[in-house]
PDB file of C-alpha atoms in Angstrom:
ATOM      1  CA  UNK A   1       0.000   0.000   0.000  1.00 59.00           C
ATOM      2  CA  UNK A   2       1.314   3.460  -0.877  1.00 61.00           C
ATOM      3  CA  UNK A   3       0.140   6.665   0.795  1.00 62.00           C
ATOM      4  CA  UNK A   4       1.096  10.050  -0.570  1.00 66.00           C
ATOM      5  CA  UNK A   5       0.893  13.236   1.459  1.00 67.00           C
ATOM      6  CA  UNK A   6       2.308  16.455  -0.034  1.00 68.00           C
ATOM      7  CA  UNK A   7       5.958  15.574  -0.767  1.00 69.00           C
ATOM      8  CA  UNK A   8       6.156  12.519   1.491  1.00 72.00           C
ATOM      9  CA  UNK A   9       5.364   9.026   0.248  1.00 70.00           C
ATOM     10  CA  UNK A  10       4.881   6.151   2.674  1.00 69.00           C
ATOM     11  CA  UNK A  11       5.324   2.574   1.666  1.00 75.00           C
ATOM     12  CA  UNK A  12       3.433   0.290   4.042  1.00 74.00           C
ATOM     13  CA  UNK A  13       4.587  -3.299   3.460  1.00 77.00           C
ATOM     14  CA  UNK A  14       2.278  -6.246   4.087  1.00 77.00           C
ATOM     15  CA  UNK A  15       4.847  -8.295   6.030  1.00 82.00           C
ATOM     16  CA  UNK A  16       5.760  -8.004   9.720  1.00 81.00           C
ATOM     17  CA  UNK A  17       8.876  -6.125  10.774  1.00 79.00           C
ATOM     18  CA  UNK A  18      11.178  -8.168  12.987  1.00 80.00           C
ATOM     19  CA  UNK A  19      13.575  -6.278  15.221  1.00 77.00           C
ATOM     20  CA  UNK A  20      16.504  -8.340  16.533  1.00 77.00           C
ATOM     21  CA  UNK A  21      16.794  -8.487  20.297  1.00 72.00           C
ATOM     22  CA  UNK A  22      20.103  -7.313  21.710  1.00 72.00           C
ATOM     23  CA  UNK A  23      20.996  -8.448  25.238  1.00 65.00           C
ATOM     24  CA  UNK A  24      23.615  -5.668  25.466  1.00 65.00           C
ATOM     25  CA  UNK A  25      20.957  -2.942  25.786  1.00 68.00           C
ATOM     26  CA  UNK A  26      21.514  -1.202  29.133  1.00 69.00           C
ATOM     27  CA  UNK A  27      23.975  -3.703  30.622  1.00 84.00           C
ATOM     28  CA  UNK A  28      24.307  -1.676  33.847  1.00 92.00           C
ATOM     29  CA  UNK A  29      21.661  -0.351  36.200  1.00 94.00           C
ATOM     30  CA  UNK A  30      22.069   1.999  39.174  1.00 97.00           C
ATOM     31  CA  UNK A  31      20.374   2.594  42.539  1.00 98.00           C
ATOM     32  CA  UNK A  32      20.919   5.112  45.324  1.00 98.00           C
ATOM     33  CA  UNK A  33      21.162   4.007  48.957  1.00 98.00           C
ATOM     34  CA  UNK A  34      21.171   6.434  51.887  1.00 96.00           C
ATOM     35  CA  UNK A  35      23.841   5.256  54.332  1.00 96.00           C
ATOM     36  CA  UNK A  36      23.448   7.924  57.044  1.00 95.00           C
ATOM     37  CA  UNK A  37      20.840  10.518  57.912  1.00 93.00           C
ATOM     38  CA  UNK A  38      21.810  13.758  59.688  1.00 93.00           C
ATOM     39  CA  UNK A  39      21.341  14.113  63.442  1.00 92.00           C
ATOM     40  CA  UNK A  40      17.860  15.235  64.386  1.00 89.00           C
ATOM     41  CA  UNK A  41      16.236  13.979  61.175  1.00 89.00           C
ATOM     42  CA  UNK A  42      15.138  10.688  62.719  1.00 87.00           C
ATOM     43  CA  UNK A  43      13.645   9.470  65.969  1.00 86.00           C
ATOM     44  CA  UNK A  44      13.746   6.212  67.899  1.00 82.00           C
ATOM     45  CA  UNK A  45      10.393   5.422  69.450  1.00 81.00           C
ATOM     46  CA  UNK A  46       9.798   2.781  72.081  1.00 78.00           C
ATOM     47  CA  UNK A  47       6.864   0.673  73.190  1.00 80.00           C
ATOM     48  CA  UNK A  48       5.568   0.902  76.786  1.00 81.00           C
ATOM     49  CA  UNK A  49       7.167  -2.485  77.545  1.00 83.00           C
ATOM     50  CA  UNK A  50      10.616  -1.009  76.831  1.00 76.00           C
ATOM     51  CA  UNK A  51      11.244  -2.553  73.409  1.00 80.00           C
ATOM     52  CA  UNK A  52      12.374  -0.249  70.624  1.00 76.00           C
ATOM     53  CA  UNK A  53      10.811   0.114  67.189  1.00 80.00           C
ATOM     54  CA  UNK A  54      12.615   0.725  63.963  1.00 81.00           C
ATOM     55  CA  UNK A  55      14.051   4.265  63.706  1.00 83.00           C
ATOM     56  CA  UNK A  56      11.602   6.612  61.977  1.00 85.00           C
ATOM     57  CA  UNK A  57      12.278   9.706  59.893  1.00 85.00           C
ATOM     58  CA  UNK A  58      10.775  12.853  61.410  1.00 83.00           C
ATOM     59  CA  UNK A  59       8.479  14.786  59.079  1.00 79.00           C
ATOM     60  CA  UNK A  60       8.871  17.928  61.193  1.00 82.00           C
ATOM     61  CA  UNK A  61      12.637  18.036  60.500  1.00 88.00           C
ATOM     62  CA  UNK A  62      13.890  20.308  57.721  1.00 88.00           C
ATOM     63  CA  UNK A  63      17.413  20.643  56.315  1.00 90.00           C
ATOM     64  CA  UNK A  64      19.160  23.905  57.065  1.00 88.00           C
ATOM     65  CA  UNK A  65      18.157  26.524  54.520  1.00 84.00           C
ATOM     66  CA  UNK A  66      15.303  24.445  53.078  1.00 82.00           C
ATOM     67  CA  UNK A  67      12.154  26.389  52.246  1.00 80.00           C
ATOM     68  CA  UNK A  68       8.916  24.747  51.205  1.00 77.00           C
ATOM     69  CA  UNK A  69       7.442  25.765  47.889  1.00 72.00           C
ATOM     70  CA  UNK A  70       4.403  27.971  48.569  1.00 71.00           C
ATOM     71  CA  UNK A  71       2.665  26.302  45.605  1.00 71.00           C
ATOM     72  CA  UNK A  72       3.023  22.919  47.342  1.00 69.00           C
ATOM     73  CA  UNK A  73       0.258  22.761  49.916  1.00 68.00           C
ATOM     74  CA  UNK A  74      -1.866  20.034  51.429  1.00 68.00           C
ATOM     75  CA  UNK A  75      -5.659  20.082  51.272  1.00 69.00           C
ATOM     76  CA  UNK A  76      -5.829  22.255  54.420  1.00 72.00           C
ATOM     77  CA  UNK A  77      -3.656  24.940  52.829  1.00 67.00           C
ATOM     78  CA  UNK A  78      -0.529  24.171  54.893  1.00 68.00           C
ATOM     79  CA  UNK A  79       2.774  24.258  53.067  1.00 68.00           C
ATOM     80  CA  UNK A  80       4.302  20.854  52.604  1.00 70.00           C
ATOM     81  CA  UNK A  81       6.669  19.201  55.060  1.00 78.00           C
ATOM     82  CA  UNK A  82      10.116  18.146  53.941  1.00 83.00           C
ATOM     83  CA  UNK A  83      10.282  14.630  52.506  1.00 84.00           C
ATOM     84  CA  UNK A  84      13.482  12.823  51.645  1.00 89.00           C
ATOM     85  CA  UNK A  85      13.868  12.161  47.918  1.00 92.00           C
ATOM     86  CA  UNK A  86      12.886   8.598  47.022  1.00 93.00           C
ATOM     87  CA  UNK A  87      15.596   5.961  46.660  1.00 95.00           C
ATOM     88  CA  UNK A  88      13.290   3.242  45.331  1.00 96.00           C
ATOM     89  CA  UNK A  89      13.965   4.039  41.693  1.00 96.00           C
ATOM     90  CA  UNK A  90      16.341   2.119  39.430  1.00 96.00           C
ATOM     91  CA  UNK A  91      18.319   4.336  37.045  1.00 95.00           C
ATOM     92  CA  UNK A  92      19.472   3.448  33.550  1.00 91.00           C
ATOM     93  CA  UNK A  93      22.261   6.039  33.642  1.00 93.00           C
ATOM     94  CA  UNK A  94      24.994   6.589  36.202  1.00 95.00           C
ATOM     95  CA  UNK A  95      24.676  10.367  35.913  1.00 97.00           C
ATOM     96  CA  UNK A  96      20.975  10.288  36.871  1.00 97.00           C
ATOM     97  CA  UNK A  97      21.775   8.198  39.962  1.00 98.00           C
ATOM     98  CA  UNK A  98      24.656  10.536  40.849  1.00 98.00           C
ATOM     99  CA  UNK A  99      22.325  13.545  40.556  1.00 98.00           C
ATOM    100  CA  UNK A 100      19.850  11.922  42.968  1.00 98.00           C
ATOM    101  CA  UNK A 101      22.695  11.114  45.392  1.00 98.00           C
ATOM    102  CA  UNK A 102      23.943  14.720  45.167  1.00 98.00           C
ATOM    103  CA  UNK A 103      20.434  16.013  45.944  1.00 95.00           C
ATOM    104  CA  UNK A 104      20.191  13.745  48.992  1.00 96.00           C
ATOM    105  CA  UNK A 105      23.662  14.780  50.169  1.00 96.00           C
ATOM    106  CA  UNK A 106      22.744  18.461  49.772  1.00 94.00           C
ATOM    107  CA  UNK A 107      20.195  17.831  52.567  1.00 94.00           C
ATOM    108  CA  UNK A 108      22.899  16.500  54.900  1.00 94.00           C
ATOM    109  CA  UNK A 109      22.641  12.733  54.409  1.00 95.00           C
ATOM    110  CA  UNK A 110      25.287  10.433  52.962  1.00 97.00           C
ATOM    111  CA  UNK A 111      24.317   8.493  49.835  1.00 98.00           C
ATOM    112  CA  UNK A 112      25.959   5.688  47.937  1.00 98.00           C
ATOM    113  CA  UNK A 113      25.424   4.968  44.229  1.00 98.00           C
ATOM    114  CA  UNK A 114      25.210   1.232  43.566  1.00 98.00           C
ATOM    115  CA  UNK A 115      25.817  -0.437  40.206  1.00 97.00           C
ATOM    116  CA  UNK A 116      24.763  -3.855  38.975  1.00 96.00           C
ATOM    117  CA  UNK A 117      25.421  -5.759  35.783  1.00 93.00           C
ATOM    118  CA  UNK A 118      22.112  -6.663  34.185  1.00 88.00           C
ATOM    119  CA  UNK A 119      21.781 -10.071  32.565  1.00 84.00           C
ATOM    120  CA  UNK A 120      18.811  -9.742  30.217  1.00 84.00           C
ATOM    121  CA  UNK A 121      17.104 -13.049  29.486  1.00 86.00           C
ATOM    122  CA  UNK A 122      13.725 -13.686  27.850  1.00 88.00           C
ATOM    123  CA  UNK A 123      11.149 -14.431  30.544  1.00 93.00           C
ATOM    124  CA  UNK A 124      10.425 -18.005  29.443  1.00 95.00           C
ATOM    125  CA  UNK A 125      14.156 -18.851  29.562  1.00 94.00           C
ATOM    126  CA  UNK A 126      14.518 -17.272  33.018  1.00 94.00           C
ATOM    127  CA  UNK A 127      11.501 -19.215  34.334  1.00 96.00           C
ATOM    128  CA  UNK A 128      12.864 -22.471  32.889  1.00 97.00           C
ATOM    129  CA  UNK A 129      16.264 -21.814  34.488  1.00 96.00           C
ATOM    130  CA  UNK A 130      14.691 -21.173  37.918  1.00 96.00           C
ATOM    131  CA  UNK A 131      12.604 -24.354  37.586  1.00 97.00           C
ATOM    132  CA  UNK A 132      15.730 -26.368  36.767  1.00 97.00           C
ATOM    133  CA  UNK A 133      17.505 -24.919  39.835  1.00 97.00           C
ATOM    134  CA  UNK A 134      14.528 -25.797  42.078  1.00 97.00           C
ATOM    135  CA  UNK A 135      14.364 -29.310  40.628  1.00 97.00           C
ATOM    136  CA  UNK A 136      18.105 -29.836  41.183  1.00 97.00           C
ATOM    137  CA  UNK A 137      17.818 -28.662  44.795  1.00 96.00           C
ATOM    138  CA  UNK A 138      14.894 -31.047  45.318  1.00 97.00           C
ATOM    139  CA  UNK A 139      16.875 -33.936  43.796  1.00 96.00           C
ATOM    140  CA  UNK A 140      19.809 -33.239  46.146  1.00 96.00           C
ATOM    141  CA  UNK A 141      17.465 -33.116  49.140  1.00 96.00           C
ATOM    142  CA  UNK A 142      15.828 -36.427  48.173  1.00 96.00           C
ATOM    143  CA  UNK A 143      19.207 -38.070  47.528  1.00 95.00           C
ATOM    144  CA  UNK A 144      20.367 -36.990  51.002  1.00 94.00           C
ATOM    145  CA  UNK A 145      17.189 -38.453  52.495  1.00 94.00           C
ATOM    146  CA  UNK A 146      17.709 -41.735  50.590  1.00 94.00           C
ATOM    147  CA  UNK A 147      21.273 -41.869  51.937  1.00 93.00           C
ATOM    148  CA  UNK A 148      19.954 -41.380  55.501  1.00 93.00           C
ATOM    149  CA  UNK A 149      17.459 -44.227  55.023  1.00 93.00           C
ATOM    150  CA  UNK A 150      20.192 -46.531  53.666  1.00 92.00           C
ATOM    151  CA  UNK A 151      22.414 -45.819  56.689  1.00 92.00           C
ATOM    152  CA  UNK A 152      19.616 -46.442  59.198  1.00 82.00           C
TER     153      UNK A 152
END
């Protein structure tokens, strides 16, 4: 099929277009991990029986010099509290992860950029590999049990 529009002509073939899969696409991924928070930014609460809970970040704490954006308000009209930037994201570029770490460190925390080598495998192959590993572990467990029975 041919479509003509002003000076541009499109050829639309009737066959499917196959794009080869390349496992080298984005071989490295990055995360940011906060290793230390500044003093005063967290609190340790305790239960009445004396046991401690996990340390909690204080929403009333603000980094020195931090001003909330007057356009950022809650439904009651109060300006927003300070929230630490999220570290749950995975980054495809090192520079993006380094920028997030720099933002976190500008608020007084210490952040670490982590890198991993990605091994891209089609999902059906990955599932088959995990099944084989589980089956092998089960075989070893059963063989150990058989050996115990033989020795008894």
